mmCIF file of C-alpha atoms in Angstrom:
data_model
loop_
_atom_site.group_PDB
_atom_site.id
_atom_site.type_symbol
_atom_site.label_atom_id
_atom_site.label_comp_id
_atom_site.label_asym_id
_atom_site.label_seq_id
_atom_site.Cartn_x
_atom_site.Cartn_y
_atom_site.Cartn_z
ATOM 1 C CA ALA A 1 -20.245 5.722 79.037
ATOM 2 C CA ALA A 2 -24.294 7.447 78.508
ATOM 3 C CA GLU A 3 -22.699 10.569 79.145
ATOM 4 C CA LEU A 4 -20.424 11.201 76.610
ATOM 5 C CA MET A 5 -23.367 10.708 74.298
ATOM 6 C CA PHE A 6 -22.826 7.485 72.989
ATOM 7 C CA HIS A 7 -26.077 6.171 73.801
ATOM 8 C CA ARG A 8 -27.651 7.691 70.782
ATOM 9 C CA ALA A 9 -24.328 5.790 68.885
ATOM 10 C CA MET A 10 -24.332 2.071 67.431
ATOM 11 C CA GLY A 11 -22.631 0.665 70.046
ATOM 12 C CA PHE A 12 -24.193 1.306 73.019
ATOM 13 C CA ALA A 13 -28.107 1.731 71.933
ATOM 14 C CA PRO A 14 -30.686 0.914 72.364
ATOM 15 C CA HIS A 15 -31.526 -2.680 70.418
ATOM 16 C CA GLY A 16 -33.620 -1.881 67.542
ATOM 17 C CA GLY A 17 -34.635 0.078 64.716
ATOM 18 C CA TYR A 18 -32.695 2.758 64.807
ATOM 19 C CA TRP A 19 -29.613 0.427 66.000
ATOM 20 C CA ARG A 20 -30.217 -1.626 63.338
ATOM 21 C CA ARG A 21 -30.834 2.370 61.648
ATOM 22 C CA LEU A 22 -27.162 2.617 62.365
ATOM 23 C CA ARG A 23 -25.944 -0.562 61.606
ATOM 24 C CA ARG A 24 -26.936 -0.138 57.865
ATOM 25 C CA LEU A 25 -25.132 2.912 57.265
ATOM 26 C CA ALA A 26 -21.178 1.681 59.451
ATOM 27 C CA SER A 27 -21.294 -1.284 57.244
ATOM 28 C CA ALA A 28 -22.650 0.006 54.212
ATOM 29 C CA HIS A 29 -20.750 3.602 54.172
ATOM 30 C CA ALA A 30 -17.764 3.864 57.819
ATOM 31 C CA LEU A 31 -16.234 0.445 57.074
ATOM 32 C CA ALA A 32 -17.834 -0.650 53.805
ATOM 33 C CA PRO A 33 -14.804 -2.631 52.042
ATOM 34 C CA GLY A 34 -14.344 -0.306 49.118
ATOM 35 C CA ARG A 35 -14.287 2.453 51.084
ATOM 36 C CA LEU A 36 -11.379 1.227 53.512
ATOM 37 C CA ALA A 37 -9.616 -0.038 50.446
ATOM 38 C CA ALA A 38 -9.436 3.253 48.892
ATOM 39 C CA ARG A 39 -7.976 4.540 51.878
ATOM 40 C CA ARG A 40 -4.806 2.680 52.112
ATOM 41 C CA ARG A 41 -3.274 4.508 49.573
ATOM 42 C CA ALA A 42 -3.518 7.589 50.780
ATOM 43 C CA ILE A 43 -2.529 6.589 54.439
ATOM 44 C CA GLY A 44 0.632 4.330 53.302
ATOM 45 C CA GLU A 45 1.763 7.805 50.994
ATOM 46 C CA GLU A 46 1.229 9.745 54.635
ATOM 47 C CA THR A 47 3.269 7.410 56.896
ATOM 48 C CA VAL A 48 5.297 7.025 54.117
ATOM 49 C CA ARG A 49 5.782 11.196 54.853
ATOM 50 C CA ARG A 50 6.110 11.320 58.268
ATOM 51 C CA VAL A 51 8.515 8.595 58.728
ATOM 52 C CA ALA A 52 10.593 10.850 56.039
ATOM 53 C CA ALA A 53 10.101 14.079 57.867
ATOM 54 C CA ALA A 54 10.753 11.664 61.666
ATOM 55 C CA MET A 55 14.120 10.902 59.709
ATOM 56 C CA ALA A 56 15.668 14.313 57.951
ATOM 57 C CA HIS A 57 14.121 16.102 61.641
ATOM 58 C CA ASP A 58 15.153 14.254 64.266
ATOM 59 C CA GLY A 59 16.974 11.594 62.492
ATOM 60 C CA ALA A 60 14.736 8.700 64.019
ATOM 61 C CA VAL A 61 11.643 7.680 64.026
ATOM 62 C CA GLY A 62 9.471 7.622 66.538
ATOM 63 C CA VAL A 63 7.230 4.207 65.960
ATOM 64 C CA ARG A 64 4.374 5.039 69.009
ATOM 65 C CA ARG A 65 3.592 8.670 67.943
ATOM 66 C CA LEU A 66 3.912 8.042 64.549
ATOM 67 C CA LEU A 67 1.710 4.970 64.666
ATOM 68 C CA HIS A 68 -1.326 7.454 67.349
ATOM 69 C CA LEU A 69 -0.526 9.866 64.047
ATOM 70 C CA ALA A 70 -1.158 7.883 61.043
ATOM 71 C CA SER A 71 -4.330 6.172 63.222
ATOM 72 C CA LEU A 72 -5.460 9.709 64.137
ATOM 73 C CA ASP A 73 -5.598 11.457 60.513
ATOM 74 C CA ASN A 74 -6.943 8.103 58.924
ATOM 75 C CA VAL A 75 -10.127 8.214 61.100
ATOM 76 C CA MET A 76 -10.395 12.169 60.808
ATOM 77 C CA ALA A 77 -9.908 12.276 56.756
ATOM 78 C CA SER A 78 -12.493 8.135 56.633
ATOM 79 C CA VAL A 79 -14.869 9.516 58.759
ATOM 80 C CA PHE A 80 -14.939 13.449 58.427
ATOM 81 C CA GLY A 81 -13.077 14.357 55.019
ATOM 82 C CA VAL A 82 -10.863 16.485 57.160
ATOM 83 C CA GLY A 83 -7.046 14.931 57.648
ATOM 84 C CA LEU A 84 -4.955 16.432 60.844
ATOM 85 C CA GLY A 85 -2.614 18.634 58.169
ATOM 86 C CA GLU A 86 -6.527 20.631 56.473
ATOM 87 C CA LEU A 87 -7.008 21.231 61.328
ATOM 88 C CA GLY A 88 -3.866 23.167 62.027
ATOM 89 C CA ALA A 89 -2.082 23.045 64.933
ATOM 90 C CA GLY A 90 -4.287 23.702 67.683
ATOM 91 C CA ALA A 91 -7.251 22.296 66.464
ATOM 92 C CA VAL A 92 -5.192 18.759 66.563
ATOM 93 C CA SER A 93 -3.491 19.372 69.590
ATOM 94 C CA GLU A 94 -7.735 19.776 71.242
ATOM 95 C CA LEU A 95 -8.675 15.874 68.671
ATOM 96 C CA GLU A 96 -5.169 14.839 70.847
ATOM 97 C CA GLU A 97 -6.236 16.331 74.158
ATOM 98 C CA MET A 98 -10.391 14.573 73.447
ATOM 99 C CA VAL A 99 -9.632 11.250 72.170
ATOM 100 C CA GLY A 100 -7.051 10.693 75.132
ATOM 101 C CA GLN A 101 -9.648 12.141 77.439
ATOM 102 C CA GLY A 102 -12.532 9.993 76.278
ATOM 103 C CA TYR A 103 -10.127 6.406 76.202
ATOM 104 C CA GLU A 104 -8.614 7.746 79.796
ATOM 105 C CA LEU A 105 -12.622 8.027 81.283
ATOM 106 C CA LEU A 106 -14.245 5.069 79.422
ATOM 107 C CA GLY A 107 -11.141 2.974 81.330
ATOM 108 C CA THR A 108 -12.012 4.786 85.352
ATOM 109 C CA PHE A 109 -13.987 3.035 88.015
ATOM 110 C CA ASN A 110 -16.940 4.831 88.840
ATOM 111 C CA TRP A 111 -18.049 3.502 91.770
ATOM 112 C CA GLY A 112 -22.033 4.971 90.533
ATOM 113 C CA ASP A 113 -21.578 2.167 87.850
ATOM 114 C CA HIS A 114 -21.999 -0.316 90.364
ATOM 115 C CA LEU A 115 -24.029 1.449 93.467
ATOM 116 C CA PRO A 116 -26.151 3.038 91.730
ATOM 117 C CA LEU A 117 -26.986 5.315 95.935
ATOM 118 C CA LEU A 118 -23.556 6.258 94.901
ATOM 119 C CA ARG A 119 -23.798 7.891 90.780
ATOM 120 C CA LEU A 120 -25.841 11.557 92.759
ATOM 121 C CA LEU A 121 -22.117 12.215 94.680
ATOM 122 C CA ASP A 122 -19.616 11.536 91.500
ATOM 123 C CA VAL A 123 -17.185 10.530 94.728
ATOM 124 C CA HIS A 124 -14.632 10.005 91.719
ATOM 125 C CA GLY A 125 -15.408 12.984 89.227
ATOM 126 C CA VAL A 126 -16.402 11.334 86.682
ATOM 127 C CA ARG A 127 -19.296 12.011 85.221
ATOM 128 C CA ARG A 128 -18.692 16.069 85.329
ATOM 129 C CA LYS A 129 -15.449 15.644 83.557
ATOM 130 C CA SER A 130 -17.732 13.140 80.293
ATOM 131 C CA ARG A 131 -20.200 15.889 80.430
ATOM 132 C CA ALA A 132 -17.344 18.239 80.548
ATOM 133 C CA LEU A 133 -15.676 16.718 77.233
ATOM 134 C CA ALA A 134 -19.016 15.910 75.130
ATOM 135 C CA SER A 135 -19.445 19.032 75.552
ATOM 136 C CA ARG A 136 -16.272 19.697 73.848
ATOM 137 C CA VAL A 137 -16.984 17.085 71.479
ATOM 138 C CA LYS A 138 -20.221 18.987 70.965
ATOM 139 C CA VAL A 139 -18.090 21.770 69.372
ATOM 140 C CA PHE A 140 -15.625 20.453 67.550
ATOM 141 C CA VAL A 141 -18.098 18.147 65.695
ATOM 142 C CA SER A 142 -20.739 20.421 64.929
ATOM 143 C CA LYS A 143 -18.727 22.487 63.984
ATOM 144 C CA ILE A 144 -16.933 20.423 60.821
ATOM 145 C CA ILE A 145 -20.574 19.080 60.496
ATOM 146 C CA GLU A 146 -21.551 22.928 59.792
ATOM 147 C CA GLU A 147 -19.172 23.309 57.223
ATOM 148 C CA HIS A 148 -20.108 20.323 55.366
ATOM 149 C CA LYS A 149 -23.327 21.266 55.558
ATOM 150 C CA THR A 150 -21.556 24.727 54.276
ATOM 151 C CA ARG A 151 -19.619 23.230 51.099
ATOM 152 C CA ARG A 152 -21.957 21.006 50.674
ATOM 153 C CA ASP A 153 -24.518 24.312 49.672
ATOM 154 C CA ALA A 154 -22.605 25.807 47.736
ATOM 155 C CA LYS A 155 -20.847 23.613 45.683
ATOM 156 C CA TYR A 156 -23.652 21.342 44.934
ATOM 157 C CA GLY A 157 -26.729 22.604 46.157
ATOM 158 C CA GLY A 158 -27.158 20.155 49.538
ATOM 159 C CA CYS A 159 -26.435 17.351 46.970
ATOM 160 C CA ASP A 160 -24.180 14.304 48.251
ATOM 161 C CA GLY A 161 -21.062 15.628 48.395
ATOM 162 C CA ASP A 162 -17.014 14.825 48.507
ATOM 163 C CA GLY A 163 -18.708 11.636 50.591
ATOM 164 C CA ASP A 164 -16.907 10.951 53.064
ATOM 165 C CA PHE A 165 -18.977 9.494 55.845
ATOM 166 C CA VAL A 166 -20.639 12.716 57.465
ATOM 167 C CA ASP A 167 -21.488 13.978 54.074
ATOM 168 C CA VAL A 168 -23.507 10.636 53.879
ATOM 169 C CA LEU A 169 -25.886 11.266 56.898
ATOM 170 C CA LEU A 170 -25.631 14.914 55.592
ATOM 171 C CA GLY A 171 -27.147 12.917 52.693
ATOM 172 C CA LEU A 172 -29.502 10.940 54.302
ATOM 173 C CA GLU A 173 -33.609 11.940 53.754
ATOM 174 C CA GLY A 174 -37.239 10.707 55.078
ATOM 175 C CA GLU A 175 -37.072 8.277 58.383
ATOM 176 C CA GLU A 176 -33.426 7.481 57.387
ATOM 177 C CA ARG A 177 -32.501 11.164 58.490
ATOM 178 C CA LEU A 178 -30.091 11.856 62.032
ATOM 179 C CA GLU A 179 -30.717 14.594 63.855
ATOM 180 C CA GLU A 180 -27.466 16.749 64.427
ATOM 181 C CA GLU A 181 -27.440 15.997 68.352
ATOM 182 C CA ASP A 182 -27.185 11.611 66.915
ATOM 183 C CA MET A 183 -24.863 12.843 63.684
ATOM 184 C CA VAL A 184 -22.852 14.183 66.537
ATOM 185 C CA ALA A 185 -22.595 10.847 68.612
ATOM 186 C CA VAL A 186 -22.159 7.849 65.831
ATOM 187 C CA LEU A 187 -19.365 10.450 64.480
ATOM 188 C CA TRP A 188 -17.513 10.356 67.611
ATOM 189 C CA TYR A 189 -17.968 6.849 67.765
ATOM 190 C CA SER A 190 -17.141 6.009 64.059
ATOM 191 C CA ASN A 191 -14.359 8.153 64.850
ATOM 192 C CA LYS A 192 -13.360 6.366 68.274
ATOM 193 C CA ILE A 193 -14.067 2.918 67.127
ATOM 194 C CA GLN A 194 -11.685 3.437 64.483
ATOM 195 C CA LEU A 195 -8.535 5.104 65.921
ATOM 196 C CA VAL A 196 -6.302 2.375 67.378
ATOM 197 C CA ARG A 197 -4.756 4.760 70.753
ATOM 198 C CA PHE A 198 -1.323 3.513 71.129
#
């Protein structure tokens, strides 16, 4: 998990001031009941649209795929402020691939986790694959952060914008401010914990 940058995210950060700050952010912003309730209607409308589109195209609905895409779309919209429709087909398939690979790596047995002497051998290639995935995730999430920064500066002169979780993190000041690497880890981890993999 540390290779996937999660050591800077709430679930894997050591207990202390940094962890408490992340917990406050998550409960006040990302997982706040009001924020989740506000998304409920949009989720319902998008689900109805996806079911109708699947019925029109195939005459049947692949429930597993529908739920997977709906969940991914919801998480992207609530955490990053960008729905799947706004990403484009290439970015959506890249995101799906990264999420799938992340879950696969988190579930892969790694001898190095149990026998530290074997960590250097990386028998199953878990560390190598995790580093490669972490690099891809960093590029993907950093691009979204930069787009938010540009939009905020152009629209609001650097003030609070649309109010998604990226905007909340960008709006932090003083001791609460997070470095970009921390934001990438927190955003990706938030994406992962909210996403239900079907």
